[in-house]
Every structure is written in structure tokens, then in C-alpha cells.
Amino acid sequence: MKIVMIGSGYVGLVSGVCLADFGHSVTCVDKDESKIEALRQGRIPIYEPGLEDLVASNVRDGRLTFATGVAGPVGEADAVFIAVGTPSRRGDGHADLSYVHAAAREIAPALTGFTVVVTKSTVPVGTGDDVERIIRETAPQADVAVVSNPEFLREGAAISDFKRPDRIVVGLEDERARDVMTDVYRPLYLNAAPLLFTGRRTAELIKYAANAFLAMKITFINEIADLCEKVGADVQQVARGIGADNRIGSKFLHAGPGYGGSCFPKDTLALVKTAQDHDSPMRLIETTVSINDTRKRAMARKIVQAAGGDVRGKTIAVLGLTFKPNTDDMRDAPALSIIQALQDAGASIRAYDPEGMDQARPLVRDVAFCTSPYEAAEGASAVAIVTEWDQFRALDFDRLGEVVADRVLVDLRNIYRPDEISRHGFRHLGIGRGNG
């Protein structure tokens, strides 16, 4: 099949290259000429394990190309995917659909023959109706079916998620689109990946409901962690105990400094706003958003207490800046709020992250970016692990102890056991381990 992907950001690039790897002919389009030129030269604008090699192999085999204009590629396409950003709108928190609407207007005149237009971006309920209306107003002659096909990709594991999905959700109103979308995903369908066809609005809501539920699950275990610290319980054992119940499941029951990234913060907020607009408020999700917003600065207060209750004039080492490991994404990363709160308290920050420092530099001020965890720890009154990168799971604590001012480890991801840290003379403070 001939497929066009409008938008070559995280979702568009990963989806496009994976579809090309299935054997389809895919053109990824983006208005950013420098990004397209970089992609043509094999330079990938984001960090995602395995993506660079996959792009290179599909470009070499002629299945994947890049363009800045839509006219030619869209005119030949069987399916056109819209995978542009939908950030939170300034002022009211609604999803900003301006990029989606602009993409619909741009592709409409270029459509020839029957074409399926696929909304891949995460969008509020009813956006598919808007896309269809815009296309029909812009190009009344267009023979088009608009479907919703939300993505469920985890940054750091996106290629695996695309190729081995839990489910593929396709929301449609025009039955002609069913065969086209089945052909798009035939390699997965043949491997028994569930292909779930629904109404278009239902598919749009599935995406938001899934992200909101996972965000709520994270927030739940974080609140349990706070209680564990008060009563002397261990949140990791609590998580194992409840996660063993198949009705609950063990995933997303890892206590930490709060969720971040490109999806959960904006999608939970957008769902709250959609529900309010339809006079059907979602109190659980409203509370989830509120708790998560306040938790990040609470983690900074935890670090301050670990460093003796006053960090004015002291150095704090921050290990891990991205919102999760195996990505360079800094969007709504807990580290941003934690660093700001520590600086507000008078601390100097030394930081290290394997992939995220270039992205972090424009977002934080007066931070010393270092080349290793040990350089970051020099003179530190506390070392805080904020992101659980693999290289932080086997730190040399003897070496660390030689450079720090005080042997204090604040483990916001619970990747170490307190007893193994104490053997090296470090005081360990984790999350939800009765040590608050």
C-alpha cells in the first residue's frame, strides 16, 4: 500500500518506519525542512532505541521516503495518517487542535480517488467529525473516509509496541475504510494482534480513557507509598501483593516522583476539560491531575529533608532528567519541578543524564551539566536518583563516597535496597519504605 504520514515527530516517525518495515511504501511529511533534510541524511531527531537502524534499512530498501510537501504523495496514497502534535492549549488546558485542522485543510485538495484519512494524533472526542467536515468544505469532490486509529506507544519501547501491540483500535463510520485498515495492519492481524473496530468517537475516547486510567494507577500507588512511610510499611511489597491479583495487575504500580512525558499530563487534562464541557465531570481524573502536579515539588522537599532540612549553599546531585529512561524527552519531566524547587530553596544543582541533557539545557537555568554520575556527585550533600536509567542501577558507591560531601542517597525510583547501600556507609531514603 501507499501510505503518507503527516508529521514526522515521535508518533509519525515511529509509525511510518514500522509501516514501511511491514512492506508498505511510506512517505513521511513534515514542514520542518531541516528535520526532513536530517532524516534524509540518516540523522534521527529523537532518541528511541532501534529507530535509527530501522530508518536506515527501510530508506535503503526504498520503502521509506521523506518530503516537505503533501501534494504528490497524498495524491497517490491509499491512506493518509495525521500524526501531528496536540499539546495542551495555553490558558485553558484543552488540546490544541490547530495542527490537526491545518493538516486536514492542506491534504484535502491533494486527495484523488478513494482515500482513507487516519487520525493518529491523540485528539478529543468529535475531532474526527471536525476533520471530515474540514476536508469536505475544502474539497467537496474528495472521496474520503475519516477514521480514528489512536497510538499506544511507550517511549523507549515504541518499536516493540507497534510491532507487538496489545490491540489495534480503529474507529470508523464508513465501512469502506474497514478493508483498507485491515490491509494496513495485515502483518499484525495475521500474527493474531487483536484488531478492534469501533465507532469513531469511541476510538477517540478509548485513547484518553486508557491514558487516564494508567495515570490514575500511578497516582494511586504514589499515595499508598506516602501512607507506607507514615505507618512503617514497604510500598514495593504492597505493590507485589496487590499486583498479583489479575484484576489489578502489576504494571504501573511503581511508586516514584510522579508521571510526566508527552502523553499523560496533557491527555488527562484534556479529558478533564472534555468532561467538563459535556457536563460530565470526572472527579477521579481531576484529583489525579492535582495530586501529580503537587507531588513533584514534594519530592524536592524530601531531598531537602534528607540533606539536613536546609540546602541553602549546598550542592545536590540529580541523576536522571528525562521523564523516563530510554528517551531524551523532557516534556513535563519530574526533574524540572524538582530542580526548580531545590533552587528556590537555595541549592546548587549538578546534573547528569545519558540522553536528555541537550533537551534539558533550554529548560533549566544555572545547572551544572556533567559527564558522569560521579562528576555530578562532586561535593554533593545528597545524590538524588530521579530517572531509573540502567547505568544508575550499578553505581560504584565506593567511588561515589570519595567525591560526595555527605553520603546520602535519595532513591526516588526505589532501584536499590537500603541494606546494600548502608554497607557502603550511605544513608538511603526511598519512596514508601517507612523512612519518611
PDB file of C-alpha atoms in Angstrom, residues 86-88 93 95 121-124 151 207-212 215 259 261-274 285 289 332:
ATOM      1  CA  THR A  86      -1.840  18.137  20.089  1.00  0.00           C
ATOM      2  CA  PRO A  87      -0.239  19.976  23.031  1.00  0.00           C
ATOM      3  CA  SER A  88      -2.226  21.469  25.870  1.00  0.00           C
ATOM      4  CA  GLY A  93      -5.770  23.194  29.128  1.00  0.00           C
ATOM      5  CA  ALA A  95      -5.988  20.009  23.473  1.00  0.00           C
ATOM      6  CA  SER A 121      -2.792  12.059  16.837  1.00  0.00           C
ATOM      7  CA  THR A 122      -4.353  11.894  20.277  1.00  0.00           C
ATOM      8  CA  VAL A 123      -7.482  14.006  19.931  1.00  0.00           C
ATOM      9  CA  PRO A 124     -10.663  14.711  21.932  1.00  0.00           C
ATOM     10  CA  GLU A 151      -1.445   5.086  19.067  1.00  0.00           C
ATOM     11  CA  LYS A 207      -7.143   6.516  23.939  1.00  0.00           C
ATOM     12  CA  TYR A 208      -7.901   9.134  26.578  1.00  0.00           C
ATOM     13  CA  ALA A 209      -9.538   6.617  28.902  1.00  0.00           C
ATOM     14  CA  ALA A 210      -6.519   4.293  28.688  1.00  0.00           C
ATOM     15  CA  ASN A 211      -4.000   7.014  29.495  1.00  0.00           C
ATOM     16  CA  ALA A 212      -6.144   8.444  32.279  1.00  0.00           C
ATOM     17  CA  ALA A 215      -2.076   7.852  35.227  1.00  0.00           C
ATOM     18  CA  TYR A 259       4.262  10.896  35.933  1.00  0.00           C
ATOM     19  CA  GLY A 261       6.127  12.870  29.388  1.00  0.00           C
ATOM     20  CA  SER A 262       4.309  13.807  26.227  1.00  0.00           C
ATOM     21  CA  CYS A 263       1.050  11.935  26.899  1.00  0.00           C
ATOM     22  CA  PHE A 264      -0.222  11.528  30.448  1.00  0.00           C
ATOM     23  CA  PRO A 265      -0.080  15.179  31.586  1.00  0.00           C
ATOM     24  CA  LYS A 266      -1.756  16.668  28.517  1.00  0.00           C
ATOM     25  CA  ASP A 267      -4.170  13.779  27.927  1.00  0.00           C
ATOM     26  CA  THR A 268      -5.501  13.662  31.488  1.00  0.00           C
ATOM     27  CA  LEU A 269      -6.007  17.422  31.411  1.00  0.00           C
ATOM     28  CA  ALA A 270      -7.723  17.271  28.010  1.00  0.00           C
ATOM     29  CA  LEU A 271     -10.069  14.521  29.229  1.00  0.00           C
ATOM     30  CA  VAL A 272     -10.965  16.598  32.283  1.00  0.00           C
ATOM     31  CA  LYS A 273     -11.773  19.590  30.058  1.00  0.00           C
ATOM     32  CA  THR A 274     -13.828  17.479  27.625  1.00  0.00           C
ATOM     33  CA  ILE A 285      -9.073  12.233  36.973  1.00  0.00           C
ATOM     34  CA  VAL A 289      -4.017  15.665  37.857  1.00  0.00           C
ATOM     35  CA  ASP A 332       6.729  17.544  31.954  1.00  0.00           C
TER      36      ASP A 332
END
